[in-house]
PDB file of C-alpha atoms and ligand atoms in Angstrom:
ATOM      1  CA  MET C   1     -10.405  10.827 -21.929  1.00 53.00           C
ATOM      2  CA  ASN C   2     -11.200  14.502 -20.670  1.00 54.00           C
ATOM      3  CA  ILE C   3     -11.732  14.773 -17.405  1.00 66.00           C
ATOM      4  CA  SER C   4     -12.304  17.892 -15.554  1.00 75.00           C
ATOM      5  CA  LEU C   5      -9.881  18.372 -12.503  1.00 81.00           C
ATOM      6  CA  PRO C   6     -10.778  20.018  -9.163  1.00 84.00           C
ATOM      7  CA  ASN C   7      -8.974  23.177  -8.752  1.00 89.00           C
ATOM      8  CA  SER C   8      -6.808  21.904  -6.282  1.00 90.00           C
ATOM      9  CA  VAL C   9      -5.379  19.288  -8.367  1.00 92.00           C
ATOM     10  CA  GLU C  10      -1.994  19.777 -10.281  1.00 93.00           C
ATOM     11  CA  ARG C  11      -2.226  16.447 -12.573  1.00 95.00           C
ATOM     12  CA  VAL C  12      -3.252  13.183 -12.456  1.00 97.00           C
ATOM     13  CA  LEU C  13      -0.259  10.713 -11.207  1.00 97.00           C
ATOM     14  CA  LEU C  14      -2.782   7.279 -11.813  1.00 98.00           C
ATOM     15  CA  ASP C  15      -5.514   6.977 -13.755  1.00 98.00           C
ATOM     16  CA  GLU C  16      -8.561   4.792 -13.280  1.00 98.00           C
ATOM     17  CA  ALA C  17      -7.803   2.145 -15.893  1.00 98.00           C
ATOM     18  CA  THR C  18      -3.820   1.974 -14.404  1.00 98.00           C
ATOM     19  CA  ILE C  19      -5.144   1.495 -10.651  1.00 98.00           C
ATOM     20  CA  GLN C  20      -7.731  -0.747 -11.918  1.00 98.00           C
ATOM     21  CA  GLN C  21      -5.529  -2.599 -13.978  1.00 98.00           C
ATOM     22  CA  ARG C  22      -2.875  -2.887 -11.291  1.00 98.00           C
ATOM     23  CA  VAL C  23      -5.301  -3.885  -8.732  1.00 98.00           C
ATOM     24  CA  GLN C  24      -6.489  -6.692 -10.740  1.00 98.00           C
ATOM     25  CA  GLN C  25      -2.828  -8.118 -11.093  1.00 98.00           C
ATOM     26  CA  MET C  26      -2.372  -7.810  -7.341  1.00 98.00           C
ATOM     27  CA  ALA C  27      -5.736  -9.980  -6.675  1.00 98.00           C
ATOM     28  CA  ASP C  28      -4.706 -12.460  -9.248  1.00 98.00           C
ATOM     29  CA  ILE C  29      -1.227 -12.914  -7.437  1.00 98.00           C
ATOM     30  CA  ILE C  30      -2.831 -12.979  -3.789  1.00 98.00           C
ATOM     31  CA  SER C  31      -5.334 -15.454  -5.439  1.00 98.00           C
ATOM     32  CA  THR C  32      -2.815 -17.543  -6.093  1.00 98.00           C
ATOM     33  CA  ASP C  33      -0.756 -17.293  -3.243  1.00 98.00           C
ATOM     34  CA  TYR C  34      -3.494 -17.917  -0.468  1.00 98.00           C
ATOM     35  CA  ALA C  35      -5.509 -20.596  -2.738  1.00 98.00           C
ATOM     36  CA  GLY C  36      -7.136 -23.708  -0.654  1.00 97.00           C
ATOM     37  CA  LEU C  37      -7.921 -21.439   2.282  1.00 97.00           C
ATOM     38  CA  ARG C  38     -11.361 -21.635   3.608  1.00 97.00           C
ATOM     39  CA  ASN C  39     -13.380 -18.546   4.210  1.00 97.00           C
ATOM     40  CA  GLU C  40     -12.644 -18.319   7.715  1.00 96.00           C
ATOM     41  CA  GLU C  41      -9.256 -18.916   7.493  1.00 98.00           C
ATOM     42  CA  PHE C  42      -8.239 -15.780   5.202  1.00 98.00           C
ATOM     43  CA  LEU C  43      -9.018 -11.923   6.983  1.00 98.00           C
ATOM     44  CA  LEU C  44      -8.444  -8.942   4.885  1.00 98.00           C
ATOM     45  CA  VAL C  45      -7.771  -6.189   7.335  1.00 98.00           C
ATOM     46  CA  GLY C  46      -8.473  -2.606   5.788  1.00 98.00           C
ATOM     47  CA  VAL C  47      -6.947   0.388   7.624  1.00 98.00           C
ATOM     48  CA  LEU C  48      -9.287   3.291   7.719  1.00 97.00           C
ATOM     49  CA  LYS C  49     -10.196   5.604   6.002  1.00 95.00           C
ATOM     50  CA  GLY C  50      -7.796   5.768   3.374  1.00 96.00           C
ATOM     51  CA  SER C  51      -7.746   2.023   2.229  1.00 98.00           C
ATOM     52  CA  PHE C  52     -11.546   1.892   1.693  1.00 98.00           C
ATOM     53  CA  MET C  53     -11.690   2.167  -2.127  1.00 98.00           C
ATOM     54  CA  PHE C  54      -8.391  -0.229  -2.822  1.00 98.00           C
ATOM     55  CA  MET C  55     -10.054  -2.657  -0.106  1.00 98.00           C
ATOM     56  CA  ALA C  56     -13.373  -2.830  -1.872  1.00 98.00           C
ATOM     57  CA  ASP C  57     -11.844  -2.887  -5.553  1.00 98.00           C
ATOM     58  CA  LEU C  58      -9.076  -5.920  -4.253  1.00 98.00           C
ATOM     59  CA  ALA C  59     -11.517  -7.818  -1.958  1.00 98.00           C
ATOM     60  CA  ARG C  60     -14.015  -8.113  -5.006  1.00 98.00           C
ATOM     61  CA  ARG C  61     -11.235  -9.297  -7.361  1.00 98.00           C
ATOM     62  CA  LEU C  62      -9.697 -12.019  -5.168  1.00 98.00           C
ATOM     63  CA  THR C  63     -11.279 -15.522  -6.525  1.00 98.00           C
ATOM     64  CA  VAL C  64     -10.541 -17.004  -2.970  1.00 98.00           C
ATOM     65  CA  PRO C  65     -12.716 -17.250  -0.204  1.00 98.00           C
ATOM     66  CA  HIS C  66     -11.833 -14.299   2.621  1.00 98.00           C
ATOM     67  CA  ARG C  67     -13.674 -12.237   5.206  1.00 98.00           C
ATOM     68  CA  VAL C  68     -13.305  -8.695   5.642  1.00 98.00           C
ATOM     69  CA  ASP C  69     -12.761  -6.646   8.234  1.00 98.00           C
ATOM     70  CA  PHE C  70     -11.445  -3.046   9.358  1.00 98.00           C
ATOM     71  CA  ILE C  71      -9.374  -1.228  12.207  1.00 98.00           C
ATOM     72  CA  ALA C  72      -9.237   2.962  12.523  1.00 97.00           C
ATOM     73  CA  LEU C  73      -6.236   4.464  13.557  1.00 95.00           C
ATOM     74  CA  SER C  74      -5.542   7.571  14.872  1.00 88.00           C
ATOM     75  CA  SER C  75      -1.827   9.299  15.187  1.00 78.00           C
ATOM     76  CA  TYR C  76      -1.137  11.643  18.260  1.00 72.00           C
ATOM     77  CA  GLU C  77      -1.211  14.847  16.556  1.00 66.00           C
ATOM     78  CA  ASP C  78       1.780  16.667  18.251  1.00 61.00           C
ATOM     79  CA  SER C  79       4.359  14.083  18.322  1.00 54.00           C
ATOM     80  CA  ALA C  80       3.298  11.584  15.259  1.00 51.00           C
ATOM     81  CA  GLU C  81       5.696  13.251  13.089  1.00 60.00           C
ATOM     82  CA  ALA C  82       8.772  12.835  15.321  1.00 59.00           C
ATOM     83  CA  THR C  83       7.936   9.685  16.951  1.00 68.00           C
ATOM     84  CA  GLY C  84       5.447   7.645  14.950  1.00 73.00           C
ATOM     85  CA  ALA C  85       3.011   7.675  17.644  1.00 86.00           C
ATOM     86  CA  VAL C  86       0.050   5.678  16.541  1.00 90.00           C
ATOM     87  CA  ARG C  87      -3.230   4.198  18.418  1.00 91.00           C
ATOM     88  CA  MET C  88      -6.026   2.010  17.435  1.00 94.00           C
ATOM     89  CA  ILE C  89      -9.639   3.998  17.959  1.00 95.00           C
ATOM     90  CA  MET C  90     -11.593   0.638  16.246  1.00 97.00           C
ATOM     91  CA  ASP C  91     -10.152  -3.189  16.434  1.00 97.00           C
ATOM     92  CA  THR C  92     -11.115  -5.774  14.340  1.00 98.00           C
ATOM     93  CA  ARG C  93     -14.774  -7.702  14.978  1.00 97.00           C
ATOM     94  CA  VAL C  94     -13.022 -10.987  14.093  1.00 95.00           C
ATOM     95  CA  ASP C  95     -10.256 -12.388  16.161  1.00 96.00           C
ATOM     96  CA  VAL C  96      -7.073 -12.401  13.970  1.00 97.00           C
ATOM     97  CA  ALA C  97      -5.584 -15.514  15.987  1.00 98.00           C
ATOM     98  CA  ARG C  98      -4.805 -18.583  13.724  1.00 98.00           C
ATOM     99  CA  ARG C  99      -5.890 -16.767  10.891  1.00 98.00           C
ATOM    100  CA  HIS C 100      -3.831 -15.876   7.515  1.00 98.00           C
ATOM    101  CA  VAL C 101      -4.159 -11.745   7.873  1.00 98.00           C
ATOM    102  CA  LEU C 102      -3.486  -9.452   4.825  1.00 98.00           C
ATOM    103  CA  ILE C 103      -3.488  -6.140   6.356  1.00 98.00           C
ATOM    104  CA  VAL C 104      -4.611  -3.701   3.348  1.00 98.00           C
ATOM    105  CA  GLU C 105      -3.541   0.055   3.090  1.00 98.00           C
ATOM    106  CA  ASP C 106      -3.705   2.935   0.912  1.00 98.00           C
ATOM    107  CA  ILE C 107       0.081   4.341   1.367  1.00 98.00           C
ATOM    108  CA  VAL C 108       3.271   3.681   3.565  1.00 97.00           C
ATOM    109  CA  ASP C 109       4.945   7.127   4.010  1.00 96.00           C
ATOM    110  CA  THR C 110       7.233   6.921   6.989  1.00 95.00           C
ATOM    111  CA  GLY C 111       6.309   3.384   7.547  1.00 96.00           C
ATOM    112  CA  TYR C 112       5.396   4.280  11.457  1.00 95.00           C
ATOM    113  CA  THR C 113       1.661   3.063  10.630  1.00 96.00           C
ATOM    114  CA  LEU C 114       2.617  -0.227   9.095  1.00 97.00           C
ATOM    115  CA  GLN C 115       5.279  -1.093  11.743  1.00 96.00           C
ATOM    116  CA  TYR C 116       2.706  -0.517  14.616  1.00 95.00           C
ATOM    117  CA  LEU C 117       0.504  -2.861  12.721  1.00 97.00           C
ATOM    118  CA  TYR C 118       3.076  -5.560  12.480  1.00 97.00           C
ATOM    119  CA  ARG C 119       3.619  -5.409  16.078  1.00 96.00           C
ATOM    120  CA  ILE C 120      -0.076  -5.304  17.228  1.00 96.00           C
ATOM    121  CA  PHE C 121      -1.322  -7.899  14.922  1.00 98.00           C
ATOM    122  CA  GLY C 122       1.875 -10.066  14.964  1.00 97.00           C
ATOM    123  CA  ALA C 123       1.351 -10.496  19.069  1.00 97.00           C
ATOM    124  CA  ARG C 124      -2.125 -12.107  18.100  1.00 97.00           C
ATOM    125  CA  GLN C 125      -0.752 -15.376  16.787  1.00 98.00           C
ATOM    126  CA  PRO C 126      -2.041 -15.358  13.396  1.00 98.00           C
ATOM    127  CA  ALA C 127      -1.148 -18.039  11.142  1.00 98.00           C
ATOM    128  CA  SER C 128       0.547 -15.783   8.924  1.00 98.00           C
ATOM    129  CA  LEU C 129       0.681 -11.845   8.209  1.00 98.00           C
ATOM    130  CA  ARG C 130       1.332 -10.298   5.150  1.00 98.00           C
ATOM    131  CA  THR C 131       0.500  -6.496   3.707  1.00 98.00           C
ATOM    132  CA  ALA C 132      -1.084  -5.463   0.581  1.00 98.00           C
ATOM    133  CA  VAL C 133      -0.256  -1.427  -0.070  1.00 98.00           C
ATOM    134  CA  LEU C 134      -1.499   0.485  -2.983  1.00 98.00           C
ATOM    135  CA  LEU C 135       1.631   3.445  -2.777  1.00 98.00           C
ATOM    136  CA  SER C 136       4.611   3.533  -1.616  1.00 98.00           C
ATOM    137  CA  LYS C 137       6.734   6.754  -0.796  1.00 97.00           C
ATOM    138  CA  PRO C 138      10.024   5.250  -0.746  1.00 96.00           C
ATOM    139  CA  ASP C 139      11.750   8.919  -0.026  1.00 96.00           C
ATOM    140  CA  GLN C 140       9.731   9.141   3.028  1.00 94.00           C
ATOM    141  CA  ARG C 141      10.647   6.294   4.856  1.00 96.00           C
ATOM    142  CA  LYS C 142      11.568   6.418   8.474  1.00 96.00           C
ATOM    143  CA  VAL C 143      11.439   2.885   9.274  1.00 96.00           C
ATOM    144  CA  GLU C 144      12.117   0.003   7.431  1.00 96.00           C
ATOM    145  CA  VAL C 145       8.815  -2.175   6.910  1.00 97.00           C
ATOM    146  CA  PRO C 146       8.146  -5.205   4.612  1.00 97.00           C
ATOM    147  CA  VAL C 147       5.566  -4.800   1.630  1.00 98.00           C
ATOM    148  CA  ASP C 148       4.272  -8.100   0.345  1.00 98.00           C
ATOM    149  CA  TYR C 149       2.122  -7.029  -2.335  1.00 98.00           C
ATOM    150  CA  LEU C 150       2.787  -3.355  -3.828  1.00 98.00           C
ATOM    151  CA  GLY C 151       0.916  -1.442  -6.256  1.00 98.00           C
ATOM    152  CA  PHE C 152       2.744   1.676  -7.224  1.00 98.00           C
ATOM    153  CA  GLN C 153       6.189   3.386  -5.913  1.00 98.00           C
ATOM    154  CA  ILE C 154       5.311   7.654  -6.198  1.00 98.00           C
ATOM    155  CA  PRO C 155       7.383  10.263  -5.685  1.00 96.00           C
ATOM    156  CA  ASP C 156       7.351  12.507  -2.562  1.00 94.00           C
ATOM    157  CA  VAL C 157       4.304  14.469  -3.630  1.00 93.00           C
ATOM    158  CA  TRP C 158       1.212  15.083  -1.857  1.00 94.00           C
ATOM    159  CA  VAL C 159      -1.726  12.891  -3.514  1.00 97.00           C
ATOM    160  CA  VAL C 160      -5.265  12.724  -3.247  1.00 97.00           C
ATOM    161  CA  GLY C 161      -7.910  10.499  -4.579  1.00 97.00           C
ATOM    162  CA  TYR C 162      -8.796   6.454  -4.556  1.00 98.00           C
ATOM    163  CA  GLY C 163      -9.106   6.876  -0.852  1.00 98.00           C
ATOM    164  CA  LEU C 164      -6.681   9.123   0.232  1.00 97.00           C
ATOM    165  CA  ASP C 165      -7.522  12.817   1.259  1.00 96.00           C
ATOM    166  CA  PHE C 166      -6.175  16.432   1.920  1.00 94.00           C
ATOM    167  CA  ALA C 167      -7.951  17.511   5.008  1.00 93.00           C
ATOM    168  CA  ASP C 168     -10.674  14.928   4.603  1.00 93.00           C
ATOM    169  CA  ARG C 169     -11.373  16.009   1.036  1.00 94.00           C
ATOM    170  CA  PHE C 170     -10.788  14.275  -2.506  1.00 95.00           C
ATOM    171  CA  ARG C 171     -11.111  10.722  -1.036  1.00 96.00           C
ATOM    172  CA  THR C 172     -13.979   9.992  -3.465  1.00 96.00           C
ATOM    173  CA  LEU C 173     -12.173  10.844  -6.803  1.00 96.00           C
ATOM    174  CA  PRO C 174     -11.499   7.478  -9.066  1.00 97.00           C
ATOM    175  CA  TYR C 175      -7.503   8.498  -9.866  1.00 97.00           C
ATOM    176  CA  ILE C 176      -4.642   9.662  -7.878  1.00 98.00           C
ATOM    177  CA  ALA C 177      -3.866  13.279  -8.293  1.00 97.00           C
ATOM    178  CA  MET C 178      -0.830  15.291  -7.292  1.00 96.00           C
ATOM    179  CA  LEU C 179      -2.261  18.519  -5.261  1.00 93.00           C
ATOM    180  CA  LYS C 180      -1.015  22.103  -6.125  1.00 92.00           C
ATOM    181  CA  PRO C 181       1.627  22.323  -3.741  1.00 88.00           C
ATOM    182  CA  SER C 182      -0.264  26.141  -3.163  1.00 89.00           C
ATOM    183  CA  VAL C 183      -2.974  24.083  -1.287  1.00 88.00           C
ATOM    184  CA  TYR C 184      -0.689  22.265   1.134  1.00 84.00           C
ATOM    185  CA  SER C 185       2.157  24.791   1.622  1.00 83.00           C
ATOM    186  CA  LYS C 186      -0.405  27.468   2.765  1.00 68.00           C
TER     187      LYS C 186
HETATM  188  C1  PRP M   1      -2.261   7.467   5.911  1.00 81.66           C
HETATM  189  C2  PRP M   1      -2.320   6.332   5.440  1.00 81.66           C
HETATM  190  C3  PRP M   1      -1.599   5.252   6.080  1.00 81.66           C
HETATM  191  C4  PRP M   1      -0.826   6.170   7.058  1.00 81.66           C
HETATM  192  C5  PRP M   1       0.894   6.063   6.338  1.00 81.66           C
HETATM  193  O1  PRP M   1      -3.353   7.641   7.312  1.00 81.66           O
HETATM  194  O2  PRP M   1      -3.682   5.854   5.028  1.00 81.66           O
HETATM  195  O3  PRP M   1      -2.580   4.509   7.545  1.00 81.66           O
HETATM  196  O4  PRP M   1      -1.176   7.367   6.765  1.00 81.66           O
HETATM  197  O5  PRP M   1       1.543   6.675   6.707  1.00 81.66           O
HETATM  198  P1  PRP M   1       3.009   6.730   7.666  1.00 81.66           P
HETATM  199  O6  PRP M   1       3.729   5.233   6.730  1.00 81.66           O
HETATM  200  O7  PRP M   1       3.635   7.929   7.579  1.00 81.66           O
HETATM  201  O8  PRP M   1       2.645   5.922   8.841  1.00 81.66           O
HETATM  202  P2  PRP M   1      -3.892   8.840   7.761  1.00 81.66           P
HETATM  203  O9  PRP M   1      -3.292   9.224   8.952  1.00 81.66           O
HETATM  204  O10 PRP M   1      -4.003   9.932   6.875  1.00 81.66           O
HETATM  205  O11 PRP M   1      -5.141   8.642   8.214  1.00 81.66           O
HETATM  206  P3  PRP M   1      -6.588   8.142   7.001  1.00 81.66           P
HETATM  207  O12 PRP M   1      -6.236   7.006   6.310  1.00 81.66           O
HETATM  208  O13 PRP M   1      -7.988   8.547   7.665  1.00 81.66           O
HETATM  209  O14 PRP M   1      -6.667   9.305   5.743  1.00 81.66           O
END
């Protein structure tokens, strides 16, 4: 299929069909693992903004009852790269205590965000705490964090689309693409 790419895009890394097929596989596995739970026992927590597309596609493919909720995080701009400092700017509405919680993330890069989330949610006495992450860049990892359900490992390149952005652009592309280095090294 011929698609016209935005100028800033170097090439498509994961096309729409490849993503959708993998999301379906992940949903099948998760549906099996969480079978038997009631709606109020199984909570998906999407991490805004990047996870919104993955969350929507994964959740609607689950065949087990579940609730959805979201959190928003922000890095401390100056120190984040060195220290991984993350803070919550919007919490879940649902109380996670005694629920089986599945954190839904678009990407694990350094691992600082997931580490923070394990710490915060782990302290709230969930019945269980796992993660579903679409993309992992293992070359960028600064702290080791477990990922229970992973979509794809990708090389250390700047990717956009399917929720991922560059300066809040390109999030709604239906595929995941590599940005031209000239765009982010300016
Ligand atoms: C991205 C992504 C993860 C985090 C992963 O969020 O959505 O939450 O970075 O990086 P880490 O493993 O190095 O912590 P970002 O801060 O870009 O916000 P966004 O989701 O709103 O785009």
